[in-house]
Short mmCIF file of C-alpha atoms in Angstrom, two decimals:
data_model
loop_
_atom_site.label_atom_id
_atom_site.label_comp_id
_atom_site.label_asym_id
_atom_site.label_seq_id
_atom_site.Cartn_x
_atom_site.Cartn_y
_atom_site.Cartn_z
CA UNK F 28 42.27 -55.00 -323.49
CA UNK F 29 41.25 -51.25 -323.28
CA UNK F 30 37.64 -52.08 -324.24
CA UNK F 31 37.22 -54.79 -321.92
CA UNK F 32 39.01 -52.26 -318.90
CA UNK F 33 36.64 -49.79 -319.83
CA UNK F 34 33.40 -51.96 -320.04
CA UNK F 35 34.64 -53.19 -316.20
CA UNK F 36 35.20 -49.53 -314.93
CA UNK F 37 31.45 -48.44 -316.82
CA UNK F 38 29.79 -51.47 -314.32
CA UNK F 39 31.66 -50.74 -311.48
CA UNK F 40 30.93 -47.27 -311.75
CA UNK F 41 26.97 -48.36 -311.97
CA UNK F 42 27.24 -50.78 -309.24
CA UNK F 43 28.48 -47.82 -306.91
CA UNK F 44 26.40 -44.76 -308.14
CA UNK F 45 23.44 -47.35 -308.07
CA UNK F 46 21.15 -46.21 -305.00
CA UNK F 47 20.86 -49.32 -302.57
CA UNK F 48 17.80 -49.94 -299.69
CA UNK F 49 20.80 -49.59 -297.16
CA UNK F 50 21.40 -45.85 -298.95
CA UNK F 51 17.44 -45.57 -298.49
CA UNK F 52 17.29 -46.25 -294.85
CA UNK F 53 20.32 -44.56 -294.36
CA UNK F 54 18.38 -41.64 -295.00
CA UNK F 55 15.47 -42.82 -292.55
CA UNK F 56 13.26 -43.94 -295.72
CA UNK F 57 11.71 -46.78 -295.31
CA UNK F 58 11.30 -49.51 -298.38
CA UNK F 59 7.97 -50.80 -298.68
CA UNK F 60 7.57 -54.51 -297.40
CA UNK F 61 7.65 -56.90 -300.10
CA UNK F 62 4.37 -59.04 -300.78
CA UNK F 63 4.41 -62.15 -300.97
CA UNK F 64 0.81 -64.22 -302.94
CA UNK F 65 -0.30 -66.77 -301.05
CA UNK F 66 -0.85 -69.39 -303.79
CA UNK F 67 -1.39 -73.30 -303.69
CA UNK F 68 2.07 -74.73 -303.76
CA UNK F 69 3.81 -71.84 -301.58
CA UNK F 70 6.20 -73.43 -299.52
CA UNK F 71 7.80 -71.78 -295.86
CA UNK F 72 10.27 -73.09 -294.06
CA UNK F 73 11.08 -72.09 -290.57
CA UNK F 74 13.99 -72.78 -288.24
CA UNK F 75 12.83 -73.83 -284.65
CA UNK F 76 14.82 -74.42 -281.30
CA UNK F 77 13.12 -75.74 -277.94
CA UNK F 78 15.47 -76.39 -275.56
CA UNK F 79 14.16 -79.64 -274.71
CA UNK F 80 13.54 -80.78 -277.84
CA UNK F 81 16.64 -79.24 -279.60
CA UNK F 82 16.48 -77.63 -283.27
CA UNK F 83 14.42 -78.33 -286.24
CA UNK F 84 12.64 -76.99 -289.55
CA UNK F 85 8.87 -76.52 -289.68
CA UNK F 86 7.60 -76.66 -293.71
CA UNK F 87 4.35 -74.98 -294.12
CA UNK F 88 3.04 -75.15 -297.32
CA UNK F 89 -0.06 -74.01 -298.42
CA UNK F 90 -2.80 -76.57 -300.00
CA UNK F 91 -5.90 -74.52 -300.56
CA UNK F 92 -6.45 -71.17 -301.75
CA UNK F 93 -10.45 -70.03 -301.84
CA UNK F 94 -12.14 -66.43 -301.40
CA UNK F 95 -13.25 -68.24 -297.99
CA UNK F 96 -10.22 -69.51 -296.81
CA UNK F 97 -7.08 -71.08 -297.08
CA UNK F 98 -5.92 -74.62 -296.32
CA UNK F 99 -2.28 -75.31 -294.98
CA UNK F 100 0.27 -78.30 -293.86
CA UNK F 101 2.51 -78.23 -290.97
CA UNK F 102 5.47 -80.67 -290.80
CA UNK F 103 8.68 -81.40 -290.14
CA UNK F 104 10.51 -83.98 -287.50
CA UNK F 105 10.89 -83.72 -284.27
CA UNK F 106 12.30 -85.93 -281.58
CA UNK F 107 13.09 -87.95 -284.42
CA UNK F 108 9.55 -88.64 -285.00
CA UNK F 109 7.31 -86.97 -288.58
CA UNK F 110 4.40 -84.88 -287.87
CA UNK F 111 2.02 -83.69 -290.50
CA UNK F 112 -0.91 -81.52 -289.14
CA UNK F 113 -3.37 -79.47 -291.71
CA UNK F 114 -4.97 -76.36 -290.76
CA UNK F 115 -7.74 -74.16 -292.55
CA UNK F 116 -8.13 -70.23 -291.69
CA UNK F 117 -11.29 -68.58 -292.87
CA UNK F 118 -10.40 -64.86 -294.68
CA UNK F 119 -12.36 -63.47 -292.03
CA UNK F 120 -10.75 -64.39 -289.43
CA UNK F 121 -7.46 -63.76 -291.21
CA UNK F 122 -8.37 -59.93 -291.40
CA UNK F 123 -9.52 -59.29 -287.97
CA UNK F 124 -6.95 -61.68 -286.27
CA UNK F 125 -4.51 -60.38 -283.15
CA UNK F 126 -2.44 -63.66 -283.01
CA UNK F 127 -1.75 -66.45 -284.32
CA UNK F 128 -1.10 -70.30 -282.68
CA UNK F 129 2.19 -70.97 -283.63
CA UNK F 130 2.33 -75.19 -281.79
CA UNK F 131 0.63 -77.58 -283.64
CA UNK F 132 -0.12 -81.11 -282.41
CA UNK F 133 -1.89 -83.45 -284.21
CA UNK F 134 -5.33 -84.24 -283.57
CA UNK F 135 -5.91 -80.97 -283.34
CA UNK F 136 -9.09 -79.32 -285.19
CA UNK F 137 -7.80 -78.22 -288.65
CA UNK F 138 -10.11 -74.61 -287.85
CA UNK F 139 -10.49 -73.36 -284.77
CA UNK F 140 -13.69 -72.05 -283.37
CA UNK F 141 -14.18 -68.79 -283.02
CA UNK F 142 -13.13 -67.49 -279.70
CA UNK F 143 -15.60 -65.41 -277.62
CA UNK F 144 -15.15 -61.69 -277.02
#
């Protein structure tokens, strides 16, 4: 019984002398952001509430991965209704973008054209 009260009192004693992100930004240290690959199969799903359409998860997964570009589906249900769109976003335009279109509707163009200056 000793050993195992000791064992318990060594890993509680870690657990609480073991420095923590909270201890880091208590500090005003910042962790580094962690990085995510964007690989074929990488799934996201999002949590999204319109008032008039009420609540609902969008599932982004991504299809293609090239040093050109990468291919992605939309979907989820809304209005009771499944939409699937598919998008395609060239590196380039990746690196230098300042937004991003966040509302998909299908029929859309799965790239966008660039826009003009």
């Amino acid at each position: 019984m000793y050993t195992f009260r000791l064992i318990v009192s060594v890993l509680v004693a870690g657990v609480i002398w073991t420095p923590s992100p909270l201890t880091a930004q208590a500090r005003g240290v910042t962790p580094p952001a962690p990085k995510v690959p964007l690989v074929v199969g990488l799934v996201v799903v999002g949590a999204v509430h319109e008032p008039s359409k009420g609540d609902y998860e969008s599932i982004i997964k991504i299809d293609t991965v090239s040093a050109a570009s990468f291919g992605y589906t939309v979907s989820g249900d809304v209005d009771g209704r499944r939409f699937t769109v598919n998008r395609k976003v060239r590196t380039e335009d990746l690196a230098h973008a300042h937004e991003w279109r966040p509302r998909y509707k299908e029929g859309d163009p799965a790239i966008y054209p660039e826009r003009p200056e």
